[in-house]
């Protein structure tokens, strides 16, 4: 299967999820525990940075390296995924 088709199928599978439990089940099947922990850690960093926390604050709170914080910050500023999802979460909880 072509790589773009594989990504499309994965995106469709993710979009089919309806509950947090379904999401957890899928993540546990397609990712290692370490991969899930790493993704959760990076999302925590993005969330803290989006709240205006400094790199030093984030480093103290999460224990993340400055390289990881910098990479997540770059994605938060120039990417679309983190910002979009964090905004959706804020709007849903407002």
XYZ file of N, CA and C in Angstrom:
282
model
N 0.853 -1.179 0.000
C 0.000 0.000 0.000
C 0.897 1.239 0.000
N 0.552 2.202 -0.770
C 1.294 3.454 -0.885
C 1.277 4.213 0.454
N 2.388 4.895 0.767
C 2.506 5.588 2.057
C 1.378 6.595 2.290
N 1.006 7.352 1.277
C -0.063 8.343 1.454
C -1.397 7.656 1.750
N -1.621 6.509 1.159
C -2.849 5.750 1.418
C -2.829 5.211 2.850
N -1.669 4.729 3.292
C -1.544 4.226 4.666
C -1.874 5.319 5.668
N -1.348 6.510 5.430
C -1.628 7.643 6.339
C -3.102 8.015 6.305
N -3.686 7.958 5.133
C -5.109 8.270 4.983
C -5.962 7.271 5.759
N -5.632 5.998 5.649
C -6.374 4.961 6.367
C -6.212 5.146 7.875
N -5.004 5.454 8.314
C -4.782 5.711 9.741
C -5.598 6.907 10.207
N -5.607 7.986 9.427
C -6.398 9.169 9.786
C -7.883 8.815 9.881
N -8.361 8.005 8.953
C -9.766 7.594 8.991
C -10.067 6.762 10.233
N -9.114 5.911 10.611
C -9.296 5.106 11.831
C -9.371 6.013 13.053
N -8.509 7.005 13.111
C -8.507 7.936 14.241
C -9.819 8.721 14.271
N -10.267 9.160 13.125
C -11.519 9.915 13.069
C -12.739 9.070 13.448
N -12.625 7.762 13.324
C -13.735 6.875 13.680
C -13.857 6.673 15.189
N -12.842 7.079 15.955
C -12.889 6.910 17.405
C -13.978 7.787 18.006
N -14.708 7.233 18.940
C -15.805 7.980 19.552
C -15.604 8.248 21.034
N -14.761 7.456 21.689
C -14.574 7.638 23.126
C -13.088 7.612 23.472
N -12.789 8.111 24.655
C -11.425 8.074 25.157
C -10.962 6.622 25.302
N -11.868 5.747 25.706
C -11.534 4.331 25.847
C -11.135 3.724 24.503
N -11.893 4.039 23.441
C -11.537 3.545 22.108
C -10.166 4.071 21.683
N -9.902 5.315 21.987
C -8.614 5.918 21.661
C -7.486 5.190 22.383
N -7.660 4.951 23.675
C -6.655 4.222 24.458
C -6.414 2.831 23.882
N -7.501 2.141 23.510
C -7.353 0.782 22.968
C -6.558 0.796 21.663
N -6.872 1.745 20.787
C -6.157 1.826 19.517
C -4.688 2.183 19.739
N -4.439 3.176 20.592
C -3.053 3.564 20.861
C -2.249 2.398 21.423
N -2.843 1.644 22.329
C -2.143 0.505 22.925
C -1.848 -0.582 21.899
N -2.679 -0.687 20.875
C -2.451 -1.696 19.837
C -1.415 -1.258 18.804
N -1.371 0.021 18.472
C -0.475 0.443 17.394
C 0.818 1.099 17.877
N 0.899 1.398 19.158
C 2.100 2.047 19.698
C 2.654 1.235 20.865
N 3.932 1.414 21.115
C 4.498 0.846 22.331
C 4.128 1.756 23.498
N 4.262 1.243 24.707
C 3.998 2.064 25.899
C 4.890 3.308 25.866
N 6.141 3.131 25.501
C 7.101 4.251 25.440
C 6.659 5.290 24.414
N 6.172 4.860 23.257
C 5.701 5.800 22.242
C 4.507 6.606 22.748
N 3.586 5.939 23.435
C 2.419 6.640 23.997
C 2.869 7.642 25.048
N 3.778 7.222 25.921
C 4.304 8.128 26.952
C 5.007 9.316 26.320
N 5.794 9.072 25.273
C 6.500 10.165 24.593
C 5.522 11.152 23.953
N 4.477 10.635 23.320
C 3.484 11.521 22.702
C 2.755 12.337 23.767
N 2.390 11.682 24.866
C 1.706 12.385 25.958
C 2.614 13.462 26.544
N 3.898 13.147 26.665
C 4.872 14.097 27.207
C 5.000 15.317 26.290
N 5.105 15.083 24.984
C 5.213 16.199 24.040
C 3.937 17.040 24.036
N 2.779 16.393 24.154
C 1.535 17.164 24.186
C 1.460 18.003 25.460
N 1.916 17.450 26.593
C 1.955 18.212 27.837
C 2.826 19.454 27.661
N 3.967 19.286 27.026
C 4.868 20.412 26.778
C 4.177 21.464 25.918
N 3.533 21.031 24.843
C 2.826 21.968 23.963
C 1.730 22.706 24.724
N 1.000 21.987 25.549
C -0.084 22.600 26.313
C 0.457 23.668 27.273
N 1.534 23.330 27.974
C 2.132 24.292 28.909
C 2.663 25.521 28.178
N 3.343 25.308 27.048
C 3.848 26.442 26.274
C 2.700 27.305 25.763
N 1.595 26.673 25.371
C 0.436 27.434 24.872
C -0.202 28.275 25.976
N 0.042 27.893 27.232
C -0.468 28.664 28.367
C 0.489 29.784 28.772
N 1.579 29.941 28.023
C 2.515 31.018 28.296
C 3.648 30.651 29.242
N 3.776 29.382 29.572
C 4.879 28.955 30.444
C 6.199 29.143 29.702
N 7.249 29.480 30.432
C 8.566 29.645 29.831
C 9.226 28.285 29.643
N 10.293 28.262 28.851
C 11.050 27.026 28.657
C 11.524 26.495 30.003
N 11.987 27.382 30.869
C 12.495 26.965 32.182
C 11.373 26.363 33.014
N 10.200 26.999 32.999
C 9.042 26.454 33.721
C 8.700 25.058 33.215
N 8.648 24.916 31.895
C 8.283 23.639 31.288
C 9.320 22.574 31.631
N 10.578 22.956 31.599
C 11.649 22.020 31.943
C 11.509 21.533 33.383
N 11.197 22.466 34.287
C 11.029 22.102 35.703
C 9.799 21.231 35.919
N 8.709 21.557 35.262
C 7.452 20.828 35.442
C 7.527 19.428 34.839
N 8.104 19.323 33.633
C 8.048 18.061 32.888
C 9.331 17.240 32.933
N 10.449 17.902 33.224
C 11.731 17.209 33.177
C 12.236 17.005 31.760
N 11.602 17.628 30.790
C 11.992 17.485 29.385
C 13.302 18.213 29.110
N 14.005 17.730 28.118
C 15.250 18.383 27.708
C 14.921 19.668 26.959
N 15.883 20.572 26.922
C 15.673 21.828 26.194
C 15.483 21.546 24.703
N 16.126 20.496 24.176
C 15.961 20.140 22.765
C 14.524 19.721 22.465
N 13.935 18.923 23.343
C 12.550 18.479 23.154
C 11.596 19.660 23.257
N 11.815 20.509 24.253
C 10.950 21.682 24.432
C 11.048 22.587 23.209
N 12.255 22.779 22.712
C 12.470 23.621 21.541
C 11.764 23.058 20.314
N 11.860 21.745 20.119
C 11.207 21.119 18.963
C 9.694 21.263 19.056
N 9.140 21.010 20.239
C 7.692 21.139 20.420
C 7.275 22.590 20.222
N 8.061 23.518 20.737
C 7.757 24.940 20.582
C 7.747 25.338 19.108
N 8.704 24.829 18.343
C 8.770 25.115 16.909
C 7.501 24.594 16.216
N 7.091 23.386 16.576
C 5.861 22.823 15.998
C 4.636 23.626 16.428
N 4.634 24.066 17.667
C 3.512 24.858 18.185
C 3.409 26.182 17.430
N 4.553 26.797 17.152
C 4.556 28.098 16.465
C 4.314 27.986 14.969
N 4.955 27.024 14.313
C 4.932 26.967 12.857
C 4.098 25.832 12.286
N 3.741 24.885 13.120
C 2.889 23.797 12.670
C 1.428 24.173 12.848
N 0.579 23.206 12.687
C -0.859 23.469 12.800
C -1.544 22.549 13.791
N -1.029 21.346 13.967
C -1.702 20.330 14.760
C -1.875 20.674 16.222
N -0.782 20.973 16.906
C -0.876 21.280 18.339
C -1.821 22.451 18.577
N -1.583 23.565 17.880
C -2.401 24.765 18.096
C -3.879 24.486 17.855
N -4.149 23.800 16.762
C -5.552 23.532 16.398
C -6.255 22.699 17.469
N -5.617 21.634 17.880
C -6.234 20.742 18.870
C -6.351 21.419 20.230
N -5.331 22.148 20.645
C -5.382 22.836 21.935
C -6.503 23.875 21.932
N -6.679 24.600 20.823
C -7.765 25.563 20.725
C -9.120 24.860 20.789
N -9.247 23.737 20.098
C -10.507 22.973 20.162
C -10.792 22.529 21.586
N -9.755 22.081 22.284
C -9.949 21.634 23.672
C -10.365 22.795 24.562
N -9.741 23.961 24.366
C -10.092 25.141 25.166
C -11.537 25.547 24.903
N -11.931 25.566 23.634
C -13.297 25.952 23.274
C -14.333 24.975 23.802
N -13.976 23.697 23.806
C -14.898 22.682 24.309
C -15.091 22.826 25.811
N -14.036 23.223 26.526
C -14.103 23.357 27.974
C -14.564 24.738 28.433
N -14.794 25.652 27.488
C -15.197 27.019 27.853
C -16.649 27.089 28.228
